[in-house]
Coordinates of C-alpha atoms in Angstrom, one line a residue:
Chain C
M1 CA 10.1 125.4 -47.8
K2 CA 6.8 126.0 -49.4
L3 CA 3.3 124.9 -48.8
S4 CA 1.1 123.9 -51.8
D5 CA -0.6 126.8 -53.5
G6 CA -3.8 125.0 -52.9
V7 CA -3.6 125.7 -49.1
E8 CA -4.5 129.4 -49.6
A9 CA -7.5 128.5 -51.9
A10 CA -8.7 125.8 -49.5
I11 CA -8.6 128.0 -46.4
H12 CA -10.4 130.8 -48.2
C13 CA -13.1 128.5 -49.5
A14 CA -13.6 126.7 -46.2
S15 CA -13.9 130.2 -44.5
S16 CA -16.5 131.2 -47.0
L17 CA -18.4 128.0 -46.3
A18 CA -18.1 128.6 -42.6
G19 CA -20.5 131.6 -43.0
L20 CA -23.3 129.4 -44.4
E21 CA -26.4 128.1 -42.6
P22 CA -26.5 124.2 -42.3
D23 CA -28.9 123.9 -45.2
E24 CA -26.9 126.0 -47.6
T25 CA -24.1 125.1 -50.0
I26 CA -21.9 126.9 -52.6
S27 CA -20.8 125.2 -55.8
A28 CA -17.1 124.7 -56.8
A29 CA -17.7 126.9 -59.9
D30 CA -18.9 129.8 -57.8
L31 CA -16.1 129.5 -55.3
A32 CA -13.6 129.4 -58.1
H33 CA -15.2 132.5 -59.7
V34 CA -15.0 134.5 -56.5
Y35 CA -11.4 133.7 -55.9
G36 CA -10.3 134.0 -59.5
L37 CA -9.3 130.3 -59.8
S38 CA -10.0 127.5 -62.2
S39 CA -12.8 125.1 -61.1
T40 CA -10.7 122.0 -62.0
Y41 CA -7.9 123.2 -59.8
L42 CA -10.2 124.1 -56.9
V43 CA -12.3 120.9 -57.1
K44 CA -9.1 118.9 -56.5
H45 CA -8.5 120.7 -53.2
L46 CA -12.1 120.7 -52.1
M47 CA -12.3 117.0 -52.6
K48 CA -9.2 116.5 -50.4
M49 CA -11.1 118.3 -47.7
V50 CA -14.2 116.2 -48.3
S51 CA -12.0 113.0 -48.0
V52 CA -10.9 113.9 -44.5
G53 CA -14.3 115.0 -43.3
I54 CA -13.8 118.8 -43.3
L55 CA -16.3 119.4 -46.1
Q56 CA -19.4 117.6 -47.4
S57 CA -20.1 117.5 -51.2
I58 CA -23.9 117.6 -51.8
P59 CA -24.8 116.1 -55.2
G60 CA -27.6 117.4 -57.5
P61 CA -28.4 120.5 -59.5
K62 CA -28.8 122.5 -56.2
G63 CA -25.8 120.8 -54.7
G64 CA -22.4 122.1 -53.7
Y65 CA -20.1 122.2 -50.8
R66 CA -20.6 122.9 -47.1
L67 CA -18.7 122.3 -43.9
A68 CA -19.0 118.7 -42.5
R69 CA -18.7 120.0 -38.9
D70 CA -18.8 123.1 -36.9
A71 CA -16.5 125.9 -37.9
K72 CA -15.0 125.8 -34.4
D73 CA -13.9 122.2 -35.0
V74 CA -11.9 122.9 -38.2
T75 CA -8.5 124.3 -37.7
L76 CA -5.7 125.5 -40.1
K77 CA -3.8 122.3 -39.2
D78 CA -6.7 120.2 -40.5
I79 CA -6.8 122.1 -43.8
V80 CA -3.0 122.1 -44.2
F81 CA -2.8 118.4 -43.5
A82 CA -5.7 117.7 -45.9
V83 CA -4.3 119.7 -48.8
D84 CA -0.5 119.6 -48.4
G85 CA -0.2 116.2 -46.8
Q86 CA 1.3 115.1 -43.5
S87 CA 4.8 114.2 -44.6
P88 CA 7.3 116.0 -42.5
A89 CA 9.1 119.0 -44.0
F90 CA 12.4 117.6 -42.8
R91 CA 13.0 114.3 -44.5
C92 CA 15.9 112.5 -42.8
K93 CA 17.9 110.4 -45.2
E94 CA 20.0 108.9 -42.4
I95 CA 23.2 110.3 -43.7
R96 CA 24.7 109.7 -40.3
R97 CA 25.0 106.1 -41.4
A98 CA 26.7 106.8 -44.7
G99 CA 30.4 107.0 -45.5
P100 CA 33.3 104.8 -44.4
K101 CA 33.4 102.3 -41.5
P102 CA 29.7 101.5 -41.6
L103 CA 28.1 100.1 -38.5
P104 CA 25.3 97.6 -38.2
S105 CA 21.7 98.9 -37.8
D106 CA 21.6 98.0 -34.1
A107 CA 24.2 100.7 -33.4
Y108 CA 21.4 103.2 -34.2
P109 CA 18.5 102.2 -31.9
Q110 CA 17.2 105.8 -31.7
I111 CA 16.0 108.3 -34.3
C112 CA 18.8 110.7 -35.3
G113 CA 19.0 113.6 -32.9
I114 CA 18.9 116.1 -35.7
N115 CA 15.7 114.6 -37.1
R116 CA 14.3 114.6 -33.6
A117 CA 15.0 118.3 -33.1
M118 CA 13.6 119.2 -36.5
L119 CA 10.4 117.2 -36.0
K120 CA 10.0 118.8 -32.6
A121 CA 10.0 122.2 -34.3
E122 CA 7.4 121.0 -36.8
K123 CA 5.2 119.9 -34.0
A124 CA 5.3 123.4 -32.6
Y125 CA 4.2 124.6 -36.1
H126 CA 1.3 122.2 -36.2
E127 CA 0.3 123.1 -32.7
A128 CA 0.2 126.7 -33.7
L129 CA -1.9 125.9 -36.8
A130 CA -4.3 123.9 -34.6
Q131 CA -4.9 127.0 -32.5
T132 CA -6.8 128.9 -35.2
S133 CA -10.2 127.6 -36.3
L134 CA -12.3 128.7 -39.2
H135 CA -14.6 130.3 -36.7
D136 CA -11.7 132.4 -35.4
L137 CA -10.9 133.5 -39.0
V138 CA -14.5 134.5 -39.7
V139 CA -14.8 136.4 -36.4
E140 CA -11.5 138.2 -37.0
H141 CA -12.4 139.0 -40.6
E142 CA -15.7 140.6 -39.6
A143 CA -14.0 142.5 -36.8
T144 CA -11.1 143.9 -38.7
S145 CA -12.2 144.3 -42.4
D146 CA -13.1 147.5 -44.2
D147 CA -16.9 148.0 -44.6
R148 CA -16.6 147.7 -48.4
V149 CA -15.0 144.3 -48.1
L150 CA -17.7 143.1 -45.8
A151 CA -20.5 144.5 -48.1
R152 CA -18.8 142.8 -51.1
G153 CA -18.6 139.6 -49.2
C154 CA -22.3 139.7 -48.4
Q155 CA -23.2 140.4 -52.0
L156 CA -21.1 137.6 -53.4
R157 CA -22.4 135.2 -50.7
D158 CA -26.0 136.0 -51.5
A159 CA -25.4 135.5 -55.2
M160 CA -23.7 132.1 -54.6
V161 CA -25.7 130.4 -51.8
R162 CA -27.9 127.5 -52.8
K163 CA -30.7 126.4 -50.3
Q164 CA -31.1 122.7 -50.0
N165 CA -34.6 121.1 -49.8
T166 CA -34.9 120.3 -46.1
N167 CA -37.6 120.2 -43.5
R168 CA -35.9 123.0 -41.5
P169 CA -38.4 125.7 -40.5
Chain K
M1 CA 5.8 121.2 -47.5
K2 CA 9.4 120.2 -47.8
L3 CA 12.7 121.6 -46.7
S4 CA 15.6 121.5 -49.1
D5 CA 17.6 118.3 -48.9
G6 CA 20.6 120.4 -48.2
V7 CA 19.3 121.2 -44.7
E8 CA 20.1 117.7 -43.4
A9 CA 23.6 117.8 -44.8
A10 CA 24.2 121.3 -43.6
I11 CA 23.2 120.5 -40.0
H12 CA 25.3 117.3 -39.9
C13 CA 28.3 119.1 -41.2
A14 CA 28.0 122.1 -38.9
S15 CA 27.5 119.7 -36.0
S16 CA 30.8 117.9 -37.0
L17 CA 32.6 121.2 -37.2
A18 CA 31.2 122.1 -33.7
G19 CA 33.4 119.4 -32.3
L20 CA 36.7 121.0 -33.5
E21 CA 39.2 123.1 -31.7
P22 CA 39.4 126.8 -32.9
D23 CA 42.6 126.1 -34.9
E24 CA 41.2 123.0 -36.7
T25 CA 39.3 122.7 -40.0
I26 CA 37.8 119.9 -42.1
S27 CA 37.7 120.0 -45.9
A28 CA 34.5 119.8 -47.9
A29 CA 35.8 116.7 -49.6
D30 CA 36.2 114.9 -46.2
L31 CA 32.8 116.0 -45.0
A32 CA 31.2 114.8 -48.2
H33 CA 33.0 111.5 -47.9
V34 CA 31.8 111.0 -44.3
Y35 CA 28.2 111.7 -45.2
G36 CA 28.2 109.9 -48.5
L37 CA 27.5 113.1 -50.5
S38 CA 29.0 114.7 -53.5
S39 CA 31.5 117.5 -52.8
T40 CA 30.0 119.8 -55.4
Y41 CA 26.6 119.4 -53.8
L42 CA 28.0 119.9 -50.3
V43 CA 30.1 123.0 -51.1
K44 CA 27.1 124.8 -52.3
H45 CA 25.4 124.4 -48.9
L46 CA 28.6 125.0 -46.9
M47 CA 29.1 128.3 -48.9
K48 CA 25.6 129.4 -48.0
M49 CA 26.5 129.0 -44.3
V50 CA 29.8 130.9 -44.9
S51 CA 27.8 133.7 -46.5
V52 CA 25.7 134.3 -43.4
G53 CA 28.5 134.0 -40.9
I54 CA 27.9 130.5 -39.6
L55 CA 31.0 129.0 -41.1
Q56 CA 34.4 130.2 -42.1
S57 CA 36.2 128.9 -45.2
I58 CA 40.0 128.8 -44.6
P59 CA 41.9 128.8 -47.9
G60 CA 45.2 126.9 -48.6
P61 CA 46.3 123.3 -48.8
K62 CA 45.6 122.8 -45.1
G63 CA 42.4 124.8 -45.3
G64 CA 38.8 123.8 -44.9
Y65 CA 35.7 124.8 -42.9
R66 CA 35.2 125.7 -39.3
L67 CA 32.5 127.4 -37.3
A68 CA 32.6 131.2 -37.4
R69 CA 31.2 131.5 -34.0
D70 CA 30.5 129.5 -30.8
A71 CA 28.4 126.4 -31.3
K72 CA 26.0 127.8 -28.7
D73 CA 25.4 130.7 -31.0
V74 CA 24.4 128.7 -34.0
T75 CA 20.8 127.4 -34.0
L76 CA 18.8 125.2 -36.3
K77 CA 16.9 128.3 -37.4
D78 CA 20.2 129.9 -38.6
I79 CA 21.1 126.9 -40.7
V80 CA 17.5 126.4 -42.1
F81 CA 17.4 130.1 -43.1
A82 CA 20.9 129.9 -44.6
V83 CA 20.2 126.8 -46.7
D84 CA 16.5 126.9 -47.4
G85 CA 16.0 130.6 -47.5
Q86 CA 13.7 132.9 -45.5
S87 CA 10.7 133.0 -47.8
P88 CA 7.5 132.0 -45.9
A89 CA 6.1 128.6 -46.5
F90 CA 2.7 130.1 -47.0
R91 CA 2.8 132.5 -49.9
C92 CA -0.3 134.7 -50.0
K93 CA -1.5 135.5 -53.5
E94 CA -4.2 137.8 -52.3
I95 CA -7.0 135.8 -53.8
R96 CA -9.3 137.7 -51.5
R97 CA -9.1 140.5 -54.0
A98 CA -9.7 138.4 -57.1
G99 CA -13.1 137.7 -58.8
P100 CA -16.1 139.9 -59.5
K101 CA -16.8 143.4 -58.0
P102 CA -13.2 144.3 -57.3
L103 CA -12.5 146.9 -54.7
P104 CA -9.7 149.6 -54.7
S105 CA -6.5 148.7 -52.8
D106 CA -7.3 151.0 -50.0
A107 CA -10.2 148.7 -49.0
Y108 CA -7.4 146.3 -47.8
P109 CA -5.3 148.3 -45.5
Q110 CA -4.3 145.2 -43.5
I111 CA -2.6 141.9 -44.3
C112 CA -5.1 139.1 -45.0
G113 CA -6.2 137.5 -41.8
I114 CA -5.4 134.0 -43.2
N115 CA -1.9 135.1 -44.2
R116 CA -1.5 136.6 -40.7
A117 CA -2.6 133.3 -39.0
M118 CA -0.3 131.2 -41.2
L119 CA 2.7 133.4 -40.6
K120 CA 2.1 133.4 -36.9
A121 CA 2.3 129.6 -37.0
E122 CA 5.5 129.8 -39.0
K123 CA 6.9 132.1 -36.4
A124 CA 6.3 129.4 -33.8
Y125 CA 8.2 127.0 -36.0
H126 CA 11.1 129.4 -36.3
E127 CA 11.1 130.0 -32.6
A128 CA 11.2 126.3 -31.9
L129 CA 14.1 125.9 -34.4
A130 CA 15.9 128.7 -32.6
Q131 CA 15.7 126.9 -29.3
T132 CA 18.2 124.2 -30.4
S133 CA 21.9 125.1 -30.9
L134 CA 24.7 123.1 -32.5
H135 CA 26.1 122.8 -28.9
D136 CA 22.8 121.2 -27.8
L137 CA 22.9 118.7 -30.7
V138 CA 26.5 117.7 -29.9
V139 CA 25.7 117.3 -26.1
E140 CA 22.7 115.2 -26.9
H141 CA 24.5 113.1 -29.5
E142 CA 27.3 112.3 -27.0
A143 CA 24.8 111.5 -24.2
T144 CA 22.5 109.3 -26.2
S145 CA 24.5 107.5 -28.9
D146 CA 25.8 104.0 -28.9
D147 CA 29.5 103.6 -28.0
R148 CA 30.2 102.2 -31.5
V149 CA 28.8 105.4 -33.0
L150 CA 30.8 107.6 -30.8
A151 CA 34.0 105.6 -31.5
R152 CA 33.4 105.7 -35.2
G153 CA 32.8 109.5 -35.0
C154 CA 36.2 109.9 -33.2
Q155 CA 38.0 107.8 -35.7
L156 CA 36.6 109.7 -38.6
R157 CA 37.2 113.1 -37.0
D158 CA 40.8 112.3 -36.3
A159 CA 41.3 111.2 -39.9
M160 CA 39.7 114.4 -41.2
V161 CA 40.9 117.2 -38.9
R162 CA 43.5 119.7 -40.3
K163 CA 45.5 121.8 -37.8
Q164 CA 46.1 125.3 -38.9
N165 CA 49.4 127.1 -38.4
T166 CA 48.7 129.4 -35.5
N167 CA 50.6 130.8 -32.6
R168 CA 48.4 129.0 -30.1
P169 CA 50.3 127.3 -27.4

């Protein structure tokens, strides 16, 4: 079982955007540079997050990406579902119905018990993912990281951030 | 995220074997026939379960497979780990260290917080898988299945079961 590689990039980028002010954005090229990724690869995953309302894509020469909602309202589950899809990891092929002496469909009114048990476990996984928000990740990062990591993060952030033209004070 | 196809086959086969008496086995060919699978495909997954002590492979013309331990002591987690492997679904590539202004390794004494949160969620998944045993699946199957399904299961079982030569009374 393996999540799409894009999940790691998406969570890191969304976490970086969680540290911005509402009138600030970061471009895909800058995010890709900071994480050592190709822009083309990254844009694909950023746009998946745009399509489900996690990120906003602001057009124009000073445009870029920012969170579409509060960092407390974006969870790991939201990002995993956006990037990796929502298909269950266990995909029942109904092999209980295969083989000799087949029965009509109405002999199987319920979902296979094995499928049910596997999906129940996936639900526990999704619930656990939903318990961690981008805000939680940022708070934990700031509380537990080495000072050099935090200083580097600030430097990179300052170099990347683009202020939008707004009427904010 | 997707589990190996073999997981469904492995759980169904192990559940079938959970209904046997200790001196009984079923051959891979018969299990494959009942679930509409190829023997070659199935043996690969049965042998993974043998290698971790879930199943026993009994040689000889009357040989076959049987559980290596009580059905209450084999969980979905055991089977998923045996067939799909134990690598985490989230594979951290440490992209936090990539990009400009790299820091020495000692600036990162702890596992990445994103990786930690993702692995915590996977732990919840594994714990949920560990809560369902083969015994639970058999009990639920017998309690909830249509009578035609149960009757077919008995017919197929009786046609497949091989009694070993033992000194049991």
